[in-house]
Amino acid sequence: MKNISNRTILCLIVVVSLVTGILFSGYKANAEENPSEHVVKEEQKAVLTITDPSSGQTWSWNLPSQNIISSGSQTRAAANHSTIFVSFDAGEYLQKTLLSLPSKASTINDNITITAGFTYSMNASANTVTIYSAFGSTTPKGLYYATDRVFYWRNPGSLGGGKFYPTTNSWSYAGDKKPGQYYASLPPKAILDCNVRVSGMSSVRSISVTCSL
């Protein structure tokens, strides 16, 4: 009887181990196949990239939410239209890329305010977005100043967009006012590329900032 009892217990242990292993493997496979159920990634609305043209070195930041203004109450927004734009002082970011330079680069405390965005309307029932205007600015506050500006707006759902070369520190351009299907993976956006120089120095940095809906 003891032998039978021991064999029965051994069989039960083996069965329980097999079942547990199968359940764990199934859970692990499900977790790997569906990572979004376990990891939530914050959607980024504004990204800044700074490049040193001479060396090719690049720095990138996801701009914080407090630099992104989004509502229908902004003065740029017309009736039934909403506005989204990013506005930030680029000085602190530029400073991080200039620390290796000699001379007064390490003591620069000035700023240049960068803005890029657009005015739009969204039809929730049709899941479409219409771009009415796009705007931006590069406002110097001291030694920094912007050159070689190139400004874009894009509405992938309508295949709409524009490319412009602003010659002043602020600008606004009309959109095509065509509704386009909204895709989270290809959202409407405004992009500003420019070079930022330091007055009295030969150093230059290329800036690219993207503001997405």
mmCIF file of C-alpha atoms in Angstrom, residues 42-48 61-65 67-70 84-86 116-118 120 122 182-184 187-190 209-213:
data_model
loop_
_atom_site.group_PDB
_atom_site.id
_atom_site.type_symbol
_atom_site.label_atom_id
_atom_site.label_comp_id
_atom_site.label_asym_id
_atom_site.label_seq_id
_atom_site.Cartn_x
_atom_site.Cartn_y
_atom_site.Cartn_z
ATOM 1 C CA GLU A 42 3.484 58.374 -22.965
ATOM 2 C CA GLU A 43 2.597 59.913 -26.322
ATOM 3 C CA GLN A 44 5.005 62.676 -27.266
ATOM 4 C CA LYS A 45 3.511 65.824 -28.763
ATOM 5 C CA ALA A 46 6.678 67.903 -29.184
ATOM 6 C CA VAL A 47 10.252 66.858 -29.919
ATOM 7 C CA LEU A 48 13.391 69.023 -30.113
ATOM 8 C CA TRP A 61 14.577 65.963 -26.037
ATOM 9 C CA ASN A 62 10.881 65.272 -25.624
ATOM 10 C CA LEU A 63 9.622 68.700 -24.603
ATOM 11 C CA PRO A 64 7.559 68.773 -21.387
ATOM 12 C CA SER A 65 3.795 69.154 -21.460
ATOM 13 C CA ASN A 67 5.513 73.882 -23.181
ATOM 14 C CA ILE A 68 2.572 72.615 -25.257
ATOM 15 C CA ILE A 69 -0.472 74.901 -25.437
ATOM 16 C CA SER A 70 -3.623 73.298 -26.752
ATOM 17 C CA ILE A 84 -2.013 73.528 -30.665
ATOM 18 C CA PHE A 85 1.532 74.850 -30.496
ATOM 19 C CA VAL A 86 4.782 74.356 -28.661
ATOM 20 C CA ALA A 116 5.587 76.210 -33.869
ATOM 21 C CA GLY A 117 1.977 75.121 -34.242
ATOM 22 C CA PHE A 118 -1.272 75.277 -36.181
ATOM 23 C CA TYR A 120 -7.362 73.246 -36.855
ATOM 24 C CA MET A 122 -11.658 68.086 -35.741
ATOM 25 C CA TYR A 182 -6.853 61.344 -38.647
ATOM 26 C CA TYR A 183 -4.295 58.613 -37.978
ATOM 27 C CA ALA A 184 -2.650 58.438 -34.556
ATOM 28 C CA PRO A 187 -0.847 62.959 -36.967
ATOM 29 C CA PRO A 188 -0.998 66.501 -38.380
ATOM 30 C CA LYS A 189 2.090 68.473 -37.382
ATOM 31 C CA ALA A 190 4.123 71.655 -37.691
ATOM 32 C CA VAL A 209 11.262 71.109 -33.481
ATOM 33 C CA THR A 210 8.097 69.162 -34.252
ATOM 34 C CA CYS A 211 4.646 69.809 -32.759
ATOM 35 C CA SER A 212 2.099 67.038 -33.392
ATOM 36 C CA LEU A 213 -1.637 66.798 -32.758
#
